[in-house]
PDB file of C-alpha atoms and ligand atoms in Angstrom:
ATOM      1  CA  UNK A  99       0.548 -11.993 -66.191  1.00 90.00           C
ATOM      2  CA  UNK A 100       0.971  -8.819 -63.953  1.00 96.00           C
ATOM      3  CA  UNK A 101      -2.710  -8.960 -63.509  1.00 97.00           C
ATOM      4  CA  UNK A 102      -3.500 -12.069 -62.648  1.00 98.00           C
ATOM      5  CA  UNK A 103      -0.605 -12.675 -60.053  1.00 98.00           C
ATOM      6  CA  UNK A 104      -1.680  -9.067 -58.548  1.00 98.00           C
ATOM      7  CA  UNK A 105      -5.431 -10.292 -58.516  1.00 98.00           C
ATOM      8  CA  UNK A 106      -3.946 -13.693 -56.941  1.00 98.00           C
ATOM      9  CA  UNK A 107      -1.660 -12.181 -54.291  1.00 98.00           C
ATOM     10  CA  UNK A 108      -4.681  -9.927 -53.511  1.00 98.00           C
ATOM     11  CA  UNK A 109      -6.898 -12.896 -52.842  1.00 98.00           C
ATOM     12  CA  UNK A 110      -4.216 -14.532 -50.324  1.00 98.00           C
ATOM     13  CA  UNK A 111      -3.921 -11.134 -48.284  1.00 98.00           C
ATOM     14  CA  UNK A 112      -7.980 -10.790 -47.768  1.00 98.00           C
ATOM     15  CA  UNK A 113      -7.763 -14.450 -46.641  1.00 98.00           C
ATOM     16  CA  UNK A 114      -5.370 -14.116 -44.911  1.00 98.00           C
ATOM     17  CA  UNK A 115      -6.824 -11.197 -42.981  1.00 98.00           C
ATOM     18  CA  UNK A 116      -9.938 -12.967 -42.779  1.00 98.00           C
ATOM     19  CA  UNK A 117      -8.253 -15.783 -40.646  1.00 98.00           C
ATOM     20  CA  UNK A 118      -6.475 -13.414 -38.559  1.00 98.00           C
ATOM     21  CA  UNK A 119      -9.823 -11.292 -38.109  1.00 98.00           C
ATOM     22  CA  UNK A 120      -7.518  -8.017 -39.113  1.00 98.00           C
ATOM     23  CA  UNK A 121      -9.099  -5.579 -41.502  1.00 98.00           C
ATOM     24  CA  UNK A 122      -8.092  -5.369 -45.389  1.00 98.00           C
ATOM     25  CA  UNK A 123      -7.304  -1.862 -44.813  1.00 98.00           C
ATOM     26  CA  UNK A 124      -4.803  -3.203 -42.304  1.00 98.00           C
ATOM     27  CA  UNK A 125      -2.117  -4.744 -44.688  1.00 98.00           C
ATOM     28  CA  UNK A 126      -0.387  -2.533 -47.518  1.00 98.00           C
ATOM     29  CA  UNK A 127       1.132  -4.757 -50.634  1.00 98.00           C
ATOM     30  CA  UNK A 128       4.356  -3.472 -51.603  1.00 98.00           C
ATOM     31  CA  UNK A 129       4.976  -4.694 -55.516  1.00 98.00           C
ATOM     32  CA  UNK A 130       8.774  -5.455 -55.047  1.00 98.00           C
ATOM     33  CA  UNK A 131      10.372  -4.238 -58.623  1.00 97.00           C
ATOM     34  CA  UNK A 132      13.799  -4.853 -58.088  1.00 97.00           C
ATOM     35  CA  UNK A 133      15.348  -6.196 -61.706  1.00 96.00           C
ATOM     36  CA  UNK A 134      12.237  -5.612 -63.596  1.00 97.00           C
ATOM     37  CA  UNK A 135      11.816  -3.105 -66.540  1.00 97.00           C
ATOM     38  CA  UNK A 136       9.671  -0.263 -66.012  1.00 97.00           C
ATOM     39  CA  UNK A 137       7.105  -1.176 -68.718  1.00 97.00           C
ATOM     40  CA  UNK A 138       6.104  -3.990 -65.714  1.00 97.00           C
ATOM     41  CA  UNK A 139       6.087  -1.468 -63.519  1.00 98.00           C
ATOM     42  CA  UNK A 140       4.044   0.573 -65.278  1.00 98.00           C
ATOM     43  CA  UNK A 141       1.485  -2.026 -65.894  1.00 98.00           C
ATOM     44  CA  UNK A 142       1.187  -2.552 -62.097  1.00 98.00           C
ATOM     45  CA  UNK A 143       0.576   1.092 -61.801  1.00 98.00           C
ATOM     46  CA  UNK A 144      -1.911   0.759 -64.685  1.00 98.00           C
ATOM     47  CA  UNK A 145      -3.820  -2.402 -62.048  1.00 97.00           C
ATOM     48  CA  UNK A 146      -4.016   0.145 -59.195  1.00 97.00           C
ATOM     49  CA  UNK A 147      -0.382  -0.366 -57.720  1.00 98.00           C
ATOM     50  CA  UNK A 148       1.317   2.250 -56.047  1.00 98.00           C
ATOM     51  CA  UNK A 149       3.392   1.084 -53.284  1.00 98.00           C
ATOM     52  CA  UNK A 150       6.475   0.011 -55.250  1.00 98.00           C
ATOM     53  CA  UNK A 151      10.205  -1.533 -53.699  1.00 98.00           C
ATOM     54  CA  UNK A 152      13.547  -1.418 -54.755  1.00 98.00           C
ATOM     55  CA  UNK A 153      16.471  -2.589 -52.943  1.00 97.00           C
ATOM     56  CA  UNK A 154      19.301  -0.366 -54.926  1.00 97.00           C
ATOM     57  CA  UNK A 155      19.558   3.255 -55.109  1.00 98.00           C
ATOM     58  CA  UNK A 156      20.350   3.704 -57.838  1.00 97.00           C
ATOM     59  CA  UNK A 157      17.698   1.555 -59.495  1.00 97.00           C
ATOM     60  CA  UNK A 158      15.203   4.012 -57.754  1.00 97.00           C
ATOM     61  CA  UNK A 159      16.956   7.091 -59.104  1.00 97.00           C
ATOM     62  CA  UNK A 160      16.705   5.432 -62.492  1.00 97.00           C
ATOM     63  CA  UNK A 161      13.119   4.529 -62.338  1.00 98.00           C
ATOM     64  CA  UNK A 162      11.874   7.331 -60.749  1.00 97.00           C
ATOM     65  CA  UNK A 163      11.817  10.150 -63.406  1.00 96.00           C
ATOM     66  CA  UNK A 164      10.359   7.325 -65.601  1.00 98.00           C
ATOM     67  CA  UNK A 165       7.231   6.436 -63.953  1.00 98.00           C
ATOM     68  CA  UNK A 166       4.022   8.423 -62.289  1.00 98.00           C
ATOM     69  CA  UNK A 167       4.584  11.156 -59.486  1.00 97.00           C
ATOM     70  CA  UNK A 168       2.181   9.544 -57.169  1.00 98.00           C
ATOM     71  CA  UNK A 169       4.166   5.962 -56.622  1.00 98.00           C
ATOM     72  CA  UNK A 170       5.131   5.589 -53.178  1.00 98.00           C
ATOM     73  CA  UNK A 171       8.908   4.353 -52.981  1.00 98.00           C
ATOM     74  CA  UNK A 172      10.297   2.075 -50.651  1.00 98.00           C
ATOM     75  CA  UNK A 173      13.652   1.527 -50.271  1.00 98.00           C
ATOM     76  CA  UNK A 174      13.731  -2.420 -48.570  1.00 98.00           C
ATOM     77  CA  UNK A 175      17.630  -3.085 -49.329  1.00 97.00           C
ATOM     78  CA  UNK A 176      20.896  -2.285 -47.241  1.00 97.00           C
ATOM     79  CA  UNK A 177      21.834   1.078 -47.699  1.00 98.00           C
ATOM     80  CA  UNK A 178      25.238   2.427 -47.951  1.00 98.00           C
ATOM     81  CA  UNK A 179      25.983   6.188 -46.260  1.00 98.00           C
ATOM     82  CA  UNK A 180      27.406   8.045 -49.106  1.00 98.00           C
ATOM     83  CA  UNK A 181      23.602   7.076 -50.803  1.00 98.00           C
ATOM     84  CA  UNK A 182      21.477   8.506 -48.508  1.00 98.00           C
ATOM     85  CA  UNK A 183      21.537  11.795 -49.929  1.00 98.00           C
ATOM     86  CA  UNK A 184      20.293  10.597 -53.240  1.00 98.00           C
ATOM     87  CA  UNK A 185      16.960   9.313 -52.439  1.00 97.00           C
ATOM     88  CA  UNK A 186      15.924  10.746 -48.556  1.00 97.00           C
ATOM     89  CA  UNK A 187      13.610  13.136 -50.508  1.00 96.00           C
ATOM     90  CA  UNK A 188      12.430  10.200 -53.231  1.00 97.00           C
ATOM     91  CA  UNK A 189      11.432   7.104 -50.448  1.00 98.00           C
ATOM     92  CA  UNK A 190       7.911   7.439 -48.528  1.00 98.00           C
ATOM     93  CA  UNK A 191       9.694   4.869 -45.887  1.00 98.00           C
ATOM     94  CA  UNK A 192      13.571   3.556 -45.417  1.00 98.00           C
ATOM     95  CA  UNK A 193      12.945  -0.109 -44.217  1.00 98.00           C
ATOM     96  CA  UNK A 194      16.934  -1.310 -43.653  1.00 98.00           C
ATOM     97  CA  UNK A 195      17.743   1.268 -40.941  1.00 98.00           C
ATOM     98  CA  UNK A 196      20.359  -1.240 -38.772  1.00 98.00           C
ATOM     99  CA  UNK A 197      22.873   1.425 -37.376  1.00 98.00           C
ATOM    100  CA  UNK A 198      23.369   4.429 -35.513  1.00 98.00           C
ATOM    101  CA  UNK A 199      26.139   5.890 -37.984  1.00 98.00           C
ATOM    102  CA  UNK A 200      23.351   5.486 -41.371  1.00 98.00           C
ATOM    103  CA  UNK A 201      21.054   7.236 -38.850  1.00 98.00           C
ATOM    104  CA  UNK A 202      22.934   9.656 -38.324  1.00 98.00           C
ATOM    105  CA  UNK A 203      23.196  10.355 -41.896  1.00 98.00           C
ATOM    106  CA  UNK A 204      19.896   9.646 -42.720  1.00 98.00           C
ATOM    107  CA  UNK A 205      20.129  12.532 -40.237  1.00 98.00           C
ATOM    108  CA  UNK A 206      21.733  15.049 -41.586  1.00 98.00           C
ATOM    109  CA  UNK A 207      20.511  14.595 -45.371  1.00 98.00           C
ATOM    110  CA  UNK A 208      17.188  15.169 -43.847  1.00 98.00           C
ATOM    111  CA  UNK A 209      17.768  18.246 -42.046  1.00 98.00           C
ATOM    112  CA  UNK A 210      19.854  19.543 -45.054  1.00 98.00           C
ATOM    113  CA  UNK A 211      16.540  19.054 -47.128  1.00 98.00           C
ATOM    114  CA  UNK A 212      14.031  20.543 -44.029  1.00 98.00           C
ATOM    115  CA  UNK A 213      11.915  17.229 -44.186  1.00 98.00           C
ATOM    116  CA  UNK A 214      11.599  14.154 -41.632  1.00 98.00           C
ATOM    117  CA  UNK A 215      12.176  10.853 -43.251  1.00 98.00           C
ATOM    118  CA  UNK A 216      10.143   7.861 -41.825  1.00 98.00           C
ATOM    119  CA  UNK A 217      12.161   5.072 -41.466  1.00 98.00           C
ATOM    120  CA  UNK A 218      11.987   1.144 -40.004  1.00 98.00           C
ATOM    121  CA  UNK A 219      14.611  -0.214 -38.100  1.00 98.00           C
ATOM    122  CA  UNK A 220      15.591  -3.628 -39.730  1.00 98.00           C
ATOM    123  CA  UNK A 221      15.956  -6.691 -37.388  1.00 98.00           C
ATOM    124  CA  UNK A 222      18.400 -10.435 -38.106  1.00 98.00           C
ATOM    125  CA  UNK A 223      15.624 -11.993 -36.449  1.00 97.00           C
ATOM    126  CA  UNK A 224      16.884 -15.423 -37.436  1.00 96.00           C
ATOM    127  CA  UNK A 225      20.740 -14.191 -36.333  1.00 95.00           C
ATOM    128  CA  UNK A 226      21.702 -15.268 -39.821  1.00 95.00           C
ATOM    129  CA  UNK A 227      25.226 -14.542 -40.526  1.00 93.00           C
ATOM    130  CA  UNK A 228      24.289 -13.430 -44.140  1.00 91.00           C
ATOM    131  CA  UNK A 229      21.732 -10.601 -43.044  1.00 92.00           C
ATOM    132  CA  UNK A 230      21.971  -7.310 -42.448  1.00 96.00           C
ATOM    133  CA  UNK A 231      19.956  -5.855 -39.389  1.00 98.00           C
ATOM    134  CA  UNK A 232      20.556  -5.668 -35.860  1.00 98.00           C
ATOM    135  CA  UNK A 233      20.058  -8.781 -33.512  1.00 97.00           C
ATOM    136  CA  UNK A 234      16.871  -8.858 -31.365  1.00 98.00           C
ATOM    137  CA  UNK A 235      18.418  -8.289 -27.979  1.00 98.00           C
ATOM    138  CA  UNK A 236      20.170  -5.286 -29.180  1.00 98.00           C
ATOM    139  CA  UNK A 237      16.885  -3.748 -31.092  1.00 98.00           C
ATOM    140  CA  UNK A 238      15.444  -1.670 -28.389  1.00 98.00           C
ATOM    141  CA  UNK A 239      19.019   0.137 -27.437  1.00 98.00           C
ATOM    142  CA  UNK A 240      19.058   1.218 -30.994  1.00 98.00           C
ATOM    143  CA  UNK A 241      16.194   2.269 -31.043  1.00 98.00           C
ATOM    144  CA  UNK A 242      16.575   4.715 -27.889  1.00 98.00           C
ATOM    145  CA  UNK A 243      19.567   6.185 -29.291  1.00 98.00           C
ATOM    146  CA  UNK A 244      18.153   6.697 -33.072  1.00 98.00           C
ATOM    147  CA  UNK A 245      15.258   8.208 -31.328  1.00 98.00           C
ATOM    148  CA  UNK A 246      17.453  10.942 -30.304  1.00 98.00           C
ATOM    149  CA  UNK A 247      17.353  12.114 -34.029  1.00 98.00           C
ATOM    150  CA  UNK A 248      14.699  14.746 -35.328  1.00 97.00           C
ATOM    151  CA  UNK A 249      15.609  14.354 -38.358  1.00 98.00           C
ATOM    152  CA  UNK A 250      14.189  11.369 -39.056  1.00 98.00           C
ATOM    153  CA  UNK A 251      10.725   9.114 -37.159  1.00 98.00           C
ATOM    154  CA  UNK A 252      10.825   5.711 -36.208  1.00 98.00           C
ATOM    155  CA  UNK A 253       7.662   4.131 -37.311  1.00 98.00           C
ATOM    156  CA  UNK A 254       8.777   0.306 -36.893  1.00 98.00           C
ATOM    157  CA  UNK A 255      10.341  -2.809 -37.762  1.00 98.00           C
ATOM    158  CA  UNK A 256      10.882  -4.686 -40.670  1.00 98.00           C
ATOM    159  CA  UNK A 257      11.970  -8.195 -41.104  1.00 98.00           C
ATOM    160  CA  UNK A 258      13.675 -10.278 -44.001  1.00 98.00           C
ATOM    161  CA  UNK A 259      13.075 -14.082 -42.458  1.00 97.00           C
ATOM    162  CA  UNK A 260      15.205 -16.845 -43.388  1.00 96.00           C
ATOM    163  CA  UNK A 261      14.559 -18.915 -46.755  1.00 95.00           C
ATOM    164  CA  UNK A 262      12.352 -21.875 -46.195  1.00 95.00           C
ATOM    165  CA  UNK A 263      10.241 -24.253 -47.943  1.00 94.00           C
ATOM    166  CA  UNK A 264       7.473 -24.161 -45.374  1.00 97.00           C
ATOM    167  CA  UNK A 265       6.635 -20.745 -44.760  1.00 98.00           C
ATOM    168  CA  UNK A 266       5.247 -22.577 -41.036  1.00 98.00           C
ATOM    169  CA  UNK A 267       8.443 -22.333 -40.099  1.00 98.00           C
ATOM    170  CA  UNK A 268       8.946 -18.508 -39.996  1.00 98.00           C
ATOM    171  CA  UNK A 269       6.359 -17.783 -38.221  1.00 98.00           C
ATOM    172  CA  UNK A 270       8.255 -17.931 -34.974  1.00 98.00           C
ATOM    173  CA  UNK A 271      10.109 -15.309 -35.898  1.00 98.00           C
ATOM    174  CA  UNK A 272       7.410 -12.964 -37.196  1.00 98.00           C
ATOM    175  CA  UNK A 273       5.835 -13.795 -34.024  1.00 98.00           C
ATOM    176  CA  UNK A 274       8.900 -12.526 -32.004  1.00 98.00           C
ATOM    177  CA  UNK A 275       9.096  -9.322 -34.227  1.00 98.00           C
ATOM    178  CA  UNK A 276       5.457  -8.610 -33.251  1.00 98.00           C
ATOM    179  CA  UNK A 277       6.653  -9.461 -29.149  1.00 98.00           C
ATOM    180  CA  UNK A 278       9.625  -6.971 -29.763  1.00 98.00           C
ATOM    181  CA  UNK A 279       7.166  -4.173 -31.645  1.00 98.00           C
ATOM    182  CA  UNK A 280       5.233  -4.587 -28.560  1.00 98.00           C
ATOM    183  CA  UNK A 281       7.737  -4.109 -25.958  1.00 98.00           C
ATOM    184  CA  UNK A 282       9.254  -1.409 -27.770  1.00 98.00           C
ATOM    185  CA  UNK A 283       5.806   0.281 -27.365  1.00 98.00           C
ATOM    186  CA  UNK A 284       5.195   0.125 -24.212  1.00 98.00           C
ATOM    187  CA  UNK A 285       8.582   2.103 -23.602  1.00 98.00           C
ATOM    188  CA  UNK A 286       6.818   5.072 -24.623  1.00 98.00           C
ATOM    189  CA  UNK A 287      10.049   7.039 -26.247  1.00 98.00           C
ATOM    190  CA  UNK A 288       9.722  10.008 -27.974  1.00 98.00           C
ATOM    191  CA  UNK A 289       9.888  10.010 -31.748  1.00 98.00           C
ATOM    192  CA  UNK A 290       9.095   6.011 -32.121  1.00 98.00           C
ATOM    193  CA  UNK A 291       6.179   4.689 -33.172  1.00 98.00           C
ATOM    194  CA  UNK A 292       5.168   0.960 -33.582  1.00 98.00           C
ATOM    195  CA  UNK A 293       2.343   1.233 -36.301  1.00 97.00           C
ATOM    196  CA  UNK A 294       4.283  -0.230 -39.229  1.00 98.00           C
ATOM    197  CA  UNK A 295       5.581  -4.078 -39.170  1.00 98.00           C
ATOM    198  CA  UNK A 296       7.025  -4.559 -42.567  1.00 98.00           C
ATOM    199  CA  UNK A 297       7.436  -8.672 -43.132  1.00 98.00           C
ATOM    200  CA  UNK A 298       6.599 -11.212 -45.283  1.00 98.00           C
ATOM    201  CA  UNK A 299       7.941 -11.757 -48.933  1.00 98.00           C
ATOM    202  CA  UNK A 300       6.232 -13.811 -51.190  1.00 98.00           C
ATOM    203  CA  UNK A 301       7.005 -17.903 -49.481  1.00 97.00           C
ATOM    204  CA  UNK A 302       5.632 -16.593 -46.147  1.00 98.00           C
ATOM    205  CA  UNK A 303       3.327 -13.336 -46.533  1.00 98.00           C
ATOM    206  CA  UNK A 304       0.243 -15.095 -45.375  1.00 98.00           C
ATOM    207  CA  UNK A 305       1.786 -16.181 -41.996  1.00 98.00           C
ATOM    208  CA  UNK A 306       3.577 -13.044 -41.775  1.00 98.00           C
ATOM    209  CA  UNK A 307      -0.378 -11.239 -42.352  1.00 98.00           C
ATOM    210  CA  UNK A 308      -1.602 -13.771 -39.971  1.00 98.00           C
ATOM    211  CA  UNK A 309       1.269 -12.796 -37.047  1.00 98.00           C
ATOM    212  CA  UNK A 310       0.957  -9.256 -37.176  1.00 98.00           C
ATOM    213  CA  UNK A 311       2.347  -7.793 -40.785  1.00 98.00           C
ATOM    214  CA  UNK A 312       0.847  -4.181 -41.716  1.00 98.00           C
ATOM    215  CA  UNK A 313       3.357  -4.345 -44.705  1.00 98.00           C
ATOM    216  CA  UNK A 314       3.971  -7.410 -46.779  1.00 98.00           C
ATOM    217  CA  UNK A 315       7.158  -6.825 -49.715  1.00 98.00           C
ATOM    218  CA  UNK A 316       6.257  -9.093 -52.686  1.00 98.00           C
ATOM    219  CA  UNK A 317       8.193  -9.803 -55.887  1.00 98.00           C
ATOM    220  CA  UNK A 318       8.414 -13.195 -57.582  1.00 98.00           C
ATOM    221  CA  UNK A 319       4.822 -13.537 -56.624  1.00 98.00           C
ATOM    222  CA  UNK A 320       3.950 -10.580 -58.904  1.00 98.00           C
ATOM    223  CA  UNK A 321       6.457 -10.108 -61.329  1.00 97.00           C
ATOM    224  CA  UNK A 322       7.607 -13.957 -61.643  1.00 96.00           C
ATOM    225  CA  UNK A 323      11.410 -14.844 -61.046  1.00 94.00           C
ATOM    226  CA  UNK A 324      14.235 -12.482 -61.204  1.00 93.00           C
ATOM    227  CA  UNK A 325      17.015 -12.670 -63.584  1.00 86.00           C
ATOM    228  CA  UNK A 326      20.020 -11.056 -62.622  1.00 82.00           C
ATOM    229  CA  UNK A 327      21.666 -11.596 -65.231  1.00 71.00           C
ATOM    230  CA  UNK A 328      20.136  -9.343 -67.726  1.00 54.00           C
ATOM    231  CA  UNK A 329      20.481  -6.481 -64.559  1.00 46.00           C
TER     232      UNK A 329
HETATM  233  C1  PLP B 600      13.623  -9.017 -53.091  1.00 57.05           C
HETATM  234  C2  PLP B 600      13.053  -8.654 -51.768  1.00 57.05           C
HETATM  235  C3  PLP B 600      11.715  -8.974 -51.457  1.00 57.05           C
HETATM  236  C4  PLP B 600      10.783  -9.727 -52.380  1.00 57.05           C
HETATM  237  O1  PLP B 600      11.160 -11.066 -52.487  1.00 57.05           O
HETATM  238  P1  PLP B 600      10.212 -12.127 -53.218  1.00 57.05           P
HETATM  239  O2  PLP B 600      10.587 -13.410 -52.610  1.00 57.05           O
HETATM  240  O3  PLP B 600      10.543 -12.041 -54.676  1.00 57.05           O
HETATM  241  O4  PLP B 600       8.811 -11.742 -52.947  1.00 57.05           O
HETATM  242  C5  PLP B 600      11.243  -8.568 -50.220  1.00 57.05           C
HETATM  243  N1  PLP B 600      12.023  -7.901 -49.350  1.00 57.05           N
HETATM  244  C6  PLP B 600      13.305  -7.584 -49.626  1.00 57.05           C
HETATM  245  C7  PLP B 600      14.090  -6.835 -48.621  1.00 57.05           C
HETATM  246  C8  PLP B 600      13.855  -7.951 -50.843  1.00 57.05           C
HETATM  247  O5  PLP B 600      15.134  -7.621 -51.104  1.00 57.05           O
END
């Protein structure tokens, strides 16, 4: 099943490029693993995955030992401070970066270890009470003042867009993410970069591809539905 979803997904992204004349190359697929045994993980690996997302820390520490050296973590859920020091050395990217006081941390960990850890900063596009991330207006202040960090690189914004049945509807908002990205780079601050737009789960990945995404965070599509209550 793995394969064929993968091979499926894959399809939709090179269309989708195709529409929004953007290069393959352009788009990385992360396999979103959260709740799902490592055997399935491993049999992504086994297709040619290797950008894989959790949303728990401690789901990463416990798959991590488990599985090839190569796979490229990304941690994609809200992270707590007193984590950070368990997987700033294990993540290639931190996408849920909404807060001066977890960069900080982020911070600290980082300079503890010697390394700089890339991170995105995570924006409530939608305002949605139930979201973490910081509100649009208040994005680029943030940003100035993580900036100050050299512990850590700001390499841009990631998204989590609001449930929908047509994924039309979101692409407003991945269209304002890709406005924001763009006056964020023009601001030319030290330390930030712009390069990396991570949106787009599996309901609106296309759109998200078509507006701008460079990284797309798909589960159900690859995996199939989640059951927490096995977890
Ligand atoms: C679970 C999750 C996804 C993947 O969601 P699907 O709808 O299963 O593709 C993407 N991003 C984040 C932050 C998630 O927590």
């Amino acid at each position: 099943m793995v394969k064929e979803n993968l091979d499926q997904v894959e399809a939709k992204i090179q269309a989708a490029c195709e529409r929004a004349n953007r290069k393959r190359e352009e788009v990385t697929l992360i396999a979103v693993t959260k709740t799902k045994p490592v055997e399935m993980l491993q049999e992504a690996y086994d297709w040619g995955s290797r950008n894989f997302g959790e949303n728990k820390v401690q789901e990463i520490m416990e798959k991590y030992d488990q599985l090839p050296e190569d796979i490229q973590w990304h941690l994609i859920g809200h992270l707590q401070r007193n984590k950070v020091k368990y997987i700033v050395d294990k993540v290639c990217l931190i996408h849920s970066v909404d807060s001066f006081r977890l960069a900080e941390e982020i911070n600290i960990q980082a300079k503890k270890r010697g390394i700089v850890v890339p991170v995105l900063i995570e924006v409530n596009v939608a305002n949605e009470a139930s979201k973490f991330g910081v509100p649009v207006e208040e994005t680029m202040q943030l940003v100035k003042e993580i900036a100050t960090l050299d512990g850590l690189t700001i390499r841009g914004l990631m998204c989590i867009a609001p449930y929908v049945v047509d994924s039309e509807e979101n692409r407003p908002f991945f269209r304002k993410i890709k406005a924001l990205s763009i006056d964020i780079e023009k601001e030319n601050i030290d330390n930030v970069s712009m390069d990396i737009l991570s949106m787009g789960m599996t309901g609106d990945y296309e759109v998200a591809i078509e507006e701008g995404a460079t990284m797309v965070r798909v589960g159900t599509g690859i995996f199939g539905e989640r059951n927490y209550n096995n977890k």
